[in-house]
PDB file of C-alpha atoms and ligand atoms in Angstrom:
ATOM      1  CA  UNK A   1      15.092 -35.456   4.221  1.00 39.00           C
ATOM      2  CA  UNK A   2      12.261 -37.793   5.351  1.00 44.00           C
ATOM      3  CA  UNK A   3      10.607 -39.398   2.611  1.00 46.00           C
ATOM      4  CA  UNK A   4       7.393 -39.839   4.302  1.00 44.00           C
ATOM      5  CA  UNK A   5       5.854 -36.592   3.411  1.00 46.00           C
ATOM      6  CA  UNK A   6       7.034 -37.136  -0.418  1.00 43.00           C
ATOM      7  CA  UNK A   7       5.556 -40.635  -0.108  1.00 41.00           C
ATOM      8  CA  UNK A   8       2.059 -38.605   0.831  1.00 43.00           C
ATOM      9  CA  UNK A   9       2.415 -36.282  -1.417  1.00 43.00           C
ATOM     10  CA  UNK A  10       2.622 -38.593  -3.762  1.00 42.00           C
ATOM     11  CA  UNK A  11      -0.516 -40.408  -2.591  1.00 43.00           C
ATOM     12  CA  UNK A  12      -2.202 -37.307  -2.647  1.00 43.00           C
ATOM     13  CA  UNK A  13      -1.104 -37.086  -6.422  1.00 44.00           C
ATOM     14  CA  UNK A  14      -2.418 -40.186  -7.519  1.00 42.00           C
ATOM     15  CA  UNK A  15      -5.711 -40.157  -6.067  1.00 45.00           C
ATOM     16  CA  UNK A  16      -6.604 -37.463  -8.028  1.00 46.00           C
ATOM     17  CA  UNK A  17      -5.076 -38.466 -11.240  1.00 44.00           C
ATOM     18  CA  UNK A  18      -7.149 -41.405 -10.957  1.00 51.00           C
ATOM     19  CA  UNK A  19     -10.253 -39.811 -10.637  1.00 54.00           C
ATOM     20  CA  UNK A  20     -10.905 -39.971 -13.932  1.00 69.00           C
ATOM     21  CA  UNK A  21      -8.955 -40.921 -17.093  1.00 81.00           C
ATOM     22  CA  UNK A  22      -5.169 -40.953 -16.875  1.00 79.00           C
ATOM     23  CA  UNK A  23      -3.277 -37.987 -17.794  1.00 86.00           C
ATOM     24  CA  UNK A  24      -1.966 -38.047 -21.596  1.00 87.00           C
ATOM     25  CA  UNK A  25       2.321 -38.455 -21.131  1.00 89.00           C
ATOM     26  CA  UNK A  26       2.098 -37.112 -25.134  1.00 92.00           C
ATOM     27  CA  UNK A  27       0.827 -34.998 -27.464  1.00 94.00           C
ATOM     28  CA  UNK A  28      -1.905 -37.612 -28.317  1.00 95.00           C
ATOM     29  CA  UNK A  29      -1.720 -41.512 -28.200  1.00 95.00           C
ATOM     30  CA  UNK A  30      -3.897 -42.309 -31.280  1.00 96.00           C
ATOM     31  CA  UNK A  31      -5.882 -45.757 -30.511  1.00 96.00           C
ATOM     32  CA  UNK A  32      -4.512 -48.601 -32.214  1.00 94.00           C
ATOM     33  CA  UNK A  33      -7.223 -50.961 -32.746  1.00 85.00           C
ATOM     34  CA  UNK A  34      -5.195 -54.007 -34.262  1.00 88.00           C
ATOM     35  CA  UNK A  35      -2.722 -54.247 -31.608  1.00 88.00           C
ATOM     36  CA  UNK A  36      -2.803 -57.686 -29.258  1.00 89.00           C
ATOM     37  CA  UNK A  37      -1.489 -55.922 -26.248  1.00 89.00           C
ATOM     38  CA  UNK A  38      -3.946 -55.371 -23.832  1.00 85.00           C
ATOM     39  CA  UNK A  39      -3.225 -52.292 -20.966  1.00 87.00           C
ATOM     40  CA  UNK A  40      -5.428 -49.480 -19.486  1.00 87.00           C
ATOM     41  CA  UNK A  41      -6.573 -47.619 -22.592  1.00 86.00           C
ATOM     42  CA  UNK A  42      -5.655 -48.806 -25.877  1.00 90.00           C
ATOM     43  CA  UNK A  43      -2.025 -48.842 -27.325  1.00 93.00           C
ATOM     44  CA  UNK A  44      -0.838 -45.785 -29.241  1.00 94.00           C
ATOM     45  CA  UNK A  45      -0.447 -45.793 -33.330  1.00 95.00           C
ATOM     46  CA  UNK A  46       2.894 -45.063 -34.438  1.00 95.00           C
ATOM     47  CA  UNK A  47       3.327 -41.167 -34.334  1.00 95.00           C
ATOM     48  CA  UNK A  48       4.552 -40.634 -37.453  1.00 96.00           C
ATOM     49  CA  UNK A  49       1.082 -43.191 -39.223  1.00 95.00           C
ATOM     50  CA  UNK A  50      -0.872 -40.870 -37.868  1.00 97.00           C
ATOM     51  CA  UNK A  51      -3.486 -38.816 -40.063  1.00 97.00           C
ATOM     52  CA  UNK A  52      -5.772 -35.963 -39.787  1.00 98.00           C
ATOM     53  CA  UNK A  53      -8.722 -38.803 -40.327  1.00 98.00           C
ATOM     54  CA  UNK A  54      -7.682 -40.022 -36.822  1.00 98.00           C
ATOM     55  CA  UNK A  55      -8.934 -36.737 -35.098  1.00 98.00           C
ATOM     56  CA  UNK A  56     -12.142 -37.334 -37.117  1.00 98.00           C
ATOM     57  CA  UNK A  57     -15.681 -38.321 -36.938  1.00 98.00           C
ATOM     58  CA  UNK A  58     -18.377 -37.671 -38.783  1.00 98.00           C
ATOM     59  CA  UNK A  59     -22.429 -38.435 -38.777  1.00 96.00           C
ATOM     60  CA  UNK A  60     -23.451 -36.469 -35.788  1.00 97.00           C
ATOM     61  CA  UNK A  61     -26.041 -34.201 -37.621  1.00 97.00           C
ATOM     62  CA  UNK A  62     -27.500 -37.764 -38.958  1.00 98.00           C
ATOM     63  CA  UNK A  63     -30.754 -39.128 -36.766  1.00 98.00           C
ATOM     64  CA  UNK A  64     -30.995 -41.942 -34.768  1.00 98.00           C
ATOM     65  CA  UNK A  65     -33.793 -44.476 -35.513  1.00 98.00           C
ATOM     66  CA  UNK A  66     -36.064 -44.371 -32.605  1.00 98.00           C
ATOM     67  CA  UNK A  67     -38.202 -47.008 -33.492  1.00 98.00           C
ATOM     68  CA  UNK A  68     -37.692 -49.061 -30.503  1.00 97.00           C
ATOM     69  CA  UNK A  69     -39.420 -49.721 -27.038  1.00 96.00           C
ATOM     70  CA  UNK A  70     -37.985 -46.846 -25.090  1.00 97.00           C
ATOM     71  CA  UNK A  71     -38.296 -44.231 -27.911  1.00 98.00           C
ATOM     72  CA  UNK A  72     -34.555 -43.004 -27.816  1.00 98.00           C
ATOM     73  CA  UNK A  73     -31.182 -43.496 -29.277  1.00 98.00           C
ATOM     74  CA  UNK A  74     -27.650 -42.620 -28.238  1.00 98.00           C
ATOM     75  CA  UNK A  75     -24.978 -41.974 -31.612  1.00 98.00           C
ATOM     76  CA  UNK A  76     -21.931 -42.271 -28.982  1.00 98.00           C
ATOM     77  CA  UNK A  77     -18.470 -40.683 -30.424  1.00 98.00           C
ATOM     78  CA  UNK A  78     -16.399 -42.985 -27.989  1.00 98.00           C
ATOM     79  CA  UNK A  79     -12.413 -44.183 -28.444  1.00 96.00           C
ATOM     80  CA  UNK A  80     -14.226 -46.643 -30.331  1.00 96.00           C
ATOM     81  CA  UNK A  81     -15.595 -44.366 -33.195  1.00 97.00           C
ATOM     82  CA  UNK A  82     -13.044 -42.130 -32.448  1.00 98.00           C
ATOM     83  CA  UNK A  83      -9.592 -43.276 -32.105  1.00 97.00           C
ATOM     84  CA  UNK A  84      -7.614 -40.026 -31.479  1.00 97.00           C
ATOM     85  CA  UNK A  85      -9.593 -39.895 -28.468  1.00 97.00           C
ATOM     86  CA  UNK A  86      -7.380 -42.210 -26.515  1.00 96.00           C
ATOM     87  CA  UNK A  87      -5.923 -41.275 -23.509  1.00 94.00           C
ATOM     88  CA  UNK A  88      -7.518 -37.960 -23.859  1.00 95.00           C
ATOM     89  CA  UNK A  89     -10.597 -38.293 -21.519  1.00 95.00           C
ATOM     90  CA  UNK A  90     -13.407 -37.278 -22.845  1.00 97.00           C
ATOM     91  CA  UNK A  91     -15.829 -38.188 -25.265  1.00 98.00           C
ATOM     92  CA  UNK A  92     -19.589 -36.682 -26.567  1.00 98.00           C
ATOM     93  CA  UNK A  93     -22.947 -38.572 -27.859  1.00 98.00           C
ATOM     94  CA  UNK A  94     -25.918 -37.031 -29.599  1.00 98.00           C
ATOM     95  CA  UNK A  95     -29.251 -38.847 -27.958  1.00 98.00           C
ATOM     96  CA  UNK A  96     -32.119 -37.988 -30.260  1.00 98.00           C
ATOM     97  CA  UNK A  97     -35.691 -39.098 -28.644  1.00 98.00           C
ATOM     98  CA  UNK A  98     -39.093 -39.781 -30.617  1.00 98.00           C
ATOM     99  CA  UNK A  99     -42.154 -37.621 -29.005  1.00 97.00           C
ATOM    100  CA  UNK A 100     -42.664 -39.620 -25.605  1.00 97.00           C
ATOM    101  CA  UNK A 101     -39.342 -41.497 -25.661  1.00 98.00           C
ATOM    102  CA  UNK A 102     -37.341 -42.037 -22.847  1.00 98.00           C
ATOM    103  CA  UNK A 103     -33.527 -42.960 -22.171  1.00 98.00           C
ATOM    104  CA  UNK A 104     -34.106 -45.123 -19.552  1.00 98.00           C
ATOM    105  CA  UNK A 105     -32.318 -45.095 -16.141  1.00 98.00           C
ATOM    106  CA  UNK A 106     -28.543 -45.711 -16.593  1.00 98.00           C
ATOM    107  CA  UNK A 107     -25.272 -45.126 -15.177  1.00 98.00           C
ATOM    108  CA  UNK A 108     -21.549 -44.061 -16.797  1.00 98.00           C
ATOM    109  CA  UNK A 109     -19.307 -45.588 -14.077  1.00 96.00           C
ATOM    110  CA  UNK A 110     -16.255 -43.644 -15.679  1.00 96.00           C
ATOM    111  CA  UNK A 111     -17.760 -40.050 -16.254  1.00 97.00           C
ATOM    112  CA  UNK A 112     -19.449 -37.280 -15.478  1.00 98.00           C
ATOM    113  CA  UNK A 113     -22.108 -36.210 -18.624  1.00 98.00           C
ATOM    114  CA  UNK A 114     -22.795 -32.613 -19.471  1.00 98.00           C
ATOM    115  CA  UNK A 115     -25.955 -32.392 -21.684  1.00 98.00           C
ATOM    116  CA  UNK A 116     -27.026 -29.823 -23.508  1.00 98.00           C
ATOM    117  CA  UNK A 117     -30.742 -29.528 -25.312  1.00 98.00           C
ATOM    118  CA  UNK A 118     -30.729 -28.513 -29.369  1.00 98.00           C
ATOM    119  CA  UNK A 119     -34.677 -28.817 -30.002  1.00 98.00           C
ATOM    120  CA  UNK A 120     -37.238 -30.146 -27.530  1.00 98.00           C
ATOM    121  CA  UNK A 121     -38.085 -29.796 -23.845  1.00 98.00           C
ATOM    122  CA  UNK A 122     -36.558 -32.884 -22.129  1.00 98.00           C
ATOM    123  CA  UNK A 123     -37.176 -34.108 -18.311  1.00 98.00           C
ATOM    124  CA  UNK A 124     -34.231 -34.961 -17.196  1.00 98.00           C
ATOM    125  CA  UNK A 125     -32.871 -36.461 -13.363  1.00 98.00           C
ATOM    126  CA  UNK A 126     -30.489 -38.413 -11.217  1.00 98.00           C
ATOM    127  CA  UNK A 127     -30.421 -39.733  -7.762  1.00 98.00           C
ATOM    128  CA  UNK A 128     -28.240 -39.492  -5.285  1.00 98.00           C
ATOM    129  CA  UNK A 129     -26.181 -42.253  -3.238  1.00 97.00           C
ATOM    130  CA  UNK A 130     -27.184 -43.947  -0.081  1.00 98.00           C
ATOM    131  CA  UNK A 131     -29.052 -43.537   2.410  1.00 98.00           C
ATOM    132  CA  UNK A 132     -30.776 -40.775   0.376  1.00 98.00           C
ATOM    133  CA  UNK A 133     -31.478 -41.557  -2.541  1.00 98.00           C
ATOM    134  CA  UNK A 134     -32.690 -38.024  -3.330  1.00 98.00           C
ATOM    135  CA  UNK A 135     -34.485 -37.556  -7.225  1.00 98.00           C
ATOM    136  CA  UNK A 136     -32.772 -34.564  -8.171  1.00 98.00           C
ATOM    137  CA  UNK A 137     -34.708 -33.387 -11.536  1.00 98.00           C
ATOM    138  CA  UNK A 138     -35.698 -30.755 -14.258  1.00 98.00           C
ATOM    139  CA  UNK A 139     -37.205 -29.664 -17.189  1.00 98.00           C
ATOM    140  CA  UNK A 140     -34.683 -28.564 -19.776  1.00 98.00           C
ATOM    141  CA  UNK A 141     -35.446 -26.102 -23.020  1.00 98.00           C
ATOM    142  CA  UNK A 142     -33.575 -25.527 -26.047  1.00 98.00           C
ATOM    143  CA  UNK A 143     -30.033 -24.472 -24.922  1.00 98.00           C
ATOM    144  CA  UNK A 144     -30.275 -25.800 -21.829  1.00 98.00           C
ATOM    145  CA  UNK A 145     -27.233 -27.335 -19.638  1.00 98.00           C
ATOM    146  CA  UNK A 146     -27.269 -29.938 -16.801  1.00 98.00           C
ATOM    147  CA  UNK A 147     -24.784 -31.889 -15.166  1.00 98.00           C
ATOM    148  CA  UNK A 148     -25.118 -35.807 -14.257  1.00 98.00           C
ATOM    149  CA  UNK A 149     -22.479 -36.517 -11.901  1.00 98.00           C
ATOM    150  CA  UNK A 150     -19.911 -39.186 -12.273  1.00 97.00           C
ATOM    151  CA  UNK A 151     -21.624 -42.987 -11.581  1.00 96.00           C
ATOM    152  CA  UNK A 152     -25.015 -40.994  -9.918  1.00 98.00           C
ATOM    153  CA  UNK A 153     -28.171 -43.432 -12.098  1.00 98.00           C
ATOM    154  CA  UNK A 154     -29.885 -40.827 -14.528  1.00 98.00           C
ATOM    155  CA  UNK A 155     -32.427 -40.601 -17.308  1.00 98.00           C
ATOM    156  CA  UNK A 156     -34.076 -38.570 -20.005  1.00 98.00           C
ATOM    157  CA  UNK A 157     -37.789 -38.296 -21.421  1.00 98.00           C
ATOM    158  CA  UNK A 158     -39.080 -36.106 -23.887  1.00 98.00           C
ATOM    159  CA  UNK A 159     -41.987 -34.019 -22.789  1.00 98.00           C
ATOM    160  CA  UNK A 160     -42.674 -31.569 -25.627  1.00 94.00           C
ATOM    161  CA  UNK A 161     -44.910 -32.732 -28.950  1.00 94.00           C
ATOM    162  CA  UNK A 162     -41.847 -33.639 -31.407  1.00 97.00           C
ATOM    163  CA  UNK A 163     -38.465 -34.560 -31.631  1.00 98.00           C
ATOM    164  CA  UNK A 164     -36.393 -33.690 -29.617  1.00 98.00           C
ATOM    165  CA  UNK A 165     -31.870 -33.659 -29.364  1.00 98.00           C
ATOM    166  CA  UNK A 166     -29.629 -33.685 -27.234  1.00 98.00           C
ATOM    167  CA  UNK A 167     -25.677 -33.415 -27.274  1.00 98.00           C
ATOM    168  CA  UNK A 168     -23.616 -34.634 -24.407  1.00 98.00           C
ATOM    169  CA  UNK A 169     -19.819 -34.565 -23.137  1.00 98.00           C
ATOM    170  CA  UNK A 170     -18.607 -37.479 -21.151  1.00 98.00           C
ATOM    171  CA  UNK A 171     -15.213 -37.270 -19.283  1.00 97.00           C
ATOM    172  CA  UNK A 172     -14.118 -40.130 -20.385  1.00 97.00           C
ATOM    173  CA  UNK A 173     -12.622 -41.521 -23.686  1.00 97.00           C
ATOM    174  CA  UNK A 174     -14.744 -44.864 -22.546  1.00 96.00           C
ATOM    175  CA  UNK A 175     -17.401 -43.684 -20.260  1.00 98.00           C
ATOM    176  CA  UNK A 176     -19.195 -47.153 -20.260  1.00 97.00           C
ATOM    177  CA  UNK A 177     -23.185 -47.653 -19.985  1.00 98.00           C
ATOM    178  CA  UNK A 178     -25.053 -49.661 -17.401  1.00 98.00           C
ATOM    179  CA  UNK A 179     -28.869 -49.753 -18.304  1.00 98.00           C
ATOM    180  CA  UNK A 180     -30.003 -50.780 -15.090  1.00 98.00           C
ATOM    181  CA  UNK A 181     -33.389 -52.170 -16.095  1.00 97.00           C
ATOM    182  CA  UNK A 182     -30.822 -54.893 -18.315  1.00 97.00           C
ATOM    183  CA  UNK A 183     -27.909 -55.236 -16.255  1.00 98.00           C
ATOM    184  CA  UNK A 184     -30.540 -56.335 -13.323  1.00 98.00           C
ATOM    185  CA  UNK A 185     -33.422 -58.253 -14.959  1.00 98.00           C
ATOM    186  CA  UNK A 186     -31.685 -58.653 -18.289  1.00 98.00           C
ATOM    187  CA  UNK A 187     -27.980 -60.063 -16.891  1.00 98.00           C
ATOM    188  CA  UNK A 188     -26.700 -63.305 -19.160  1.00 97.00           C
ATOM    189  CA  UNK A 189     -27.257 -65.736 -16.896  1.00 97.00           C
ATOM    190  CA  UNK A 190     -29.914 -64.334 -14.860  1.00 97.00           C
ATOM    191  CA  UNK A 191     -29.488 -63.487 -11.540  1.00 98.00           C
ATOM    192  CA  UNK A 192     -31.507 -65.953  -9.696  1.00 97.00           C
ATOM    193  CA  UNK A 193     -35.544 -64.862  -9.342  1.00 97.00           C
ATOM    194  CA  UNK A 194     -35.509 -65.321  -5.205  1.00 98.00           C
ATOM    195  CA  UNK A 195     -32.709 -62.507  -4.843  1.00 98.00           C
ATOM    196  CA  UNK A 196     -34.635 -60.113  -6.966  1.00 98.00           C
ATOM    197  CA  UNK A 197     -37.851 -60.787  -5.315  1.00 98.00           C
ATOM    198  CA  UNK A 198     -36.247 -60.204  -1.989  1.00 98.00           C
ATOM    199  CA  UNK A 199     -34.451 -57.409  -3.134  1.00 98.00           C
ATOM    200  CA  UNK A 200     -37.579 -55.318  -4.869  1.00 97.00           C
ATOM    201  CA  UNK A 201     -39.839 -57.138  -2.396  1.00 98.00           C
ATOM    202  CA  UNK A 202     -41.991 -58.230  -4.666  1.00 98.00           C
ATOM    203  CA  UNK A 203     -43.235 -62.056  -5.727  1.00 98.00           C
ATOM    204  CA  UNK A 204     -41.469 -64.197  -7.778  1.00 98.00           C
ATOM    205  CA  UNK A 205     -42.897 -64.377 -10.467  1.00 98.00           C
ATOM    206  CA  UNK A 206     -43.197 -60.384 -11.024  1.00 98.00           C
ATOM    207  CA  UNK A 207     -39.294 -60.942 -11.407  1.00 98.00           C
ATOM    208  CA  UNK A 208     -39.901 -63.908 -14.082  1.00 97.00           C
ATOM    209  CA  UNK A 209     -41.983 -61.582 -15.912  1.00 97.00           C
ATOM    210  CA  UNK A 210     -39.891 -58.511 -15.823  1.00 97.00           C
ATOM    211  CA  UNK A 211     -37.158 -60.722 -16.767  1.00 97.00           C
ATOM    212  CA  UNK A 212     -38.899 -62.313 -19.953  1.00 96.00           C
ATOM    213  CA  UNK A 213     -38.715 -58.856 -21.401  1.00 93.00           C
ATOM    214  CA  UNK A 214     -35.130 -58.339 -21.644  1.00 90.00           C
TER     215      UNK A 214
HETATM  216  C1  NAG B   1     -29.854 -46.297 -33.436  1.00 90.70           C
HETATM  217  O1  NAG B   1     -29.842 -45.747 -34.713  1.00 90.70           O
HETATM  218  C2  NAG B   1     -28.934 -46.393 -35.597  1.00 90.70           C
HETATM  219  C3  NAG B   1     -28.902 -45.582 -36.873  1.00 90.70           C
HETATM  220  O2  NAG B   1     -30.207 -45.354 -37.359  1.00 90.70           O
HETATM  221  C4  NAG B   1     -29.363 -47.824 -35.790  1.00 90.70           C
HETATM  222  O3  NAG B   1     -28.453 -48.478 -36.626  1.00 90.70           O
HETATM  223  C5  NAG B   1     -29.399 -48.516 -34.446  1.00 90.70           C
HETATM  224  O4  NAG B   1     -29.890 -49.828 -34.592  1.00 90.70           O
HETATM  225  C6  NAG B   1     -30.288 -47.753 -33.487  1.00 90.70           C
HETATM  226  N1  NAG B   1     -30.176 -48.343 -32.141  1.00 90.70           N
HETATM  227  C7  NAG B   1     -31.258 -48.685 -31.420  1.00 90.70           C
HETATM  228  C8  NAG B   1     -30.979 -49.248 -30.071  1.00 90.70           C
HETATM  229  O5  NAG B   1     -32.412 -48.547 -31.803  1.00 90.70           O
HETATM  230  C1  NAG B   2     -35.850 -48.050 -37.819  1.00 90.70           C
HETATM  231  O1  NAG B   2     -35.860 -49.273 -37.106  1.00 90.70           O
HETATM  232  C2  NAG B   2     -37.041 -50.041 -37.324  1.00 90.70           C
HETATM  233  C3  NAG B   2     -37.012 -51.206 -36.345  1.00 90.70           C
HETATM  234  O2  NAG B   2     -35.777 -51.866 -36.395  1.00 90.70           O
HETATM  235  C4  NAG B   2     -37.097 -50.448 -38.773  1.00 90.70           C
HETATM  236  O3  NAG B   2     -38.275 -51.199 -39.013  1.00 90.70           O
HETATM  237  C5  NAG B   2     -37.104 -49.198 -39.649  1.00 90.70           C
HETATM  238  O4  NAG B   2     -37.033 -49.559 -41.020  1.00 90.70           O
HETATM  239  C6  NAG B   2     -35.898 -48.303 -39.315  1.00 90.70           C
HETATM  240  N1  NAG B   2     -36.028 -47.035 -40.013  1.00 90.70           N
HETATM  241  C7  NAG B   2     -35.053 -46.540 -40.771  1.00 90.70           C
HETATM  242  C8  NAG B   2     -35.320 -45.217 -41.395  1.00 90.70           C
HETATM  243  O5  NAG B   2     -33.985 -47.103 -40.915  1.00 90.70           O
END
């Protein structure tokens, strides 16, 4: 037997278990915080320590405090908050948004988000890769579902008069946030002022002020 084709195959196989999280090789692999070893996840809790409590969060039916200058706030249930969610992929956040508020442009570079509206009318959009950068948006109602694909920038901004909630799932245990307003004009150090002038074509010292915000 050649072992070129079982070579590809197994290629083939990886690829798509990489897509997203790893594939679970137990039952669960309950995160244990205090260990020094480092790997791709976190490393399991003995089996037999493990409690109901580690399958368990609770606060999502508690508010976020808005009071901020975009308006919104995300209560993420991540591995972090959550430590039975290691190695299981997935992952959920309630975003709650004061009338006007916005979650501002952003990226998960491990998931894909699935949102769903519980009270308010929420604009919602992403755009698509290079070269088209196409705004692909909607207004969403109570019970509402859209999809923001996996690493595509997105936002949210309440349109209606009060409150309004959302609920989404990420496909990730640790879907990561970049807020691209901070990652580009907030970065620790800065990147220089002459690359972002070239790069949004603007003068310099539009980038020094849009940086002295963050
Ligand atoms: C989100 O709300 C929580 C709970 O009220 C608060 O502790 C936290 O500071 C808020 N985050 C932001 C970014 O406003
Ligand atoms: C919400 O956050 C603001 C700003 O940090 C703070 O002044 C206010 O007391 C907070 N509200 C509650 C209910 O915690």
């Amino acid at each position: 037997m050649s072992r070129v084709p079982i070579f590809g195959l197994l290629l083939v196989t990886c690829s798509i278990a990489f897509a997203s999280d790893p594939s679970p090789l137990q039952d669960f692999c309950v995160a244990d915080p205090n260990s020094p070893v480092f790997v791709n996840g976190v490393v399991c809790k003995d089996a037999k320590q493990v409690q109901a409590d580690d399958f368990l969060f609770r606060g999502l039916h508690q508010m976020g405090n808005t009071s901020n200058d975009v308006g919104s706030n995300v209560t993420a249930v991540t591995v972090v908050e959550l430590p039975g969610l290691n190695t299981l992929g997935i992952s959920m956040a309630r975003i709650d948004f004061a009338p006007m508020g916005i979650n501002p442009p952003h990226t998960h570079p491990r998931a894909t988000e699935i949102l769903t509206v519980i009270e308010g009318s929420i604009l919602v959009g992403f755009v698509t890769s290079n070269p088209e950068n196409r705004l692909i948006t909607k207004v969403l109602e109570k019970g509402d579902v859209f999809v923001f694909p996996q690493g595509l920038i997105h936002f949210q901004k309440n349109i209606g008069h009060g409150y309004a909630i959302a609920i989404a799932g990420l496909s990730s245990q640790n879907p990561g946030v970049i807020t691209i307003a901070n990652a580009v004009f907030g970065s620790n150090p800065d990147i220089t002022g002459d690359i972002l002038a070239k790069a949004f074509q603007v003068d310099i010292n539009v980038v020094y002020q849009i940086q002295s915000k963050f």
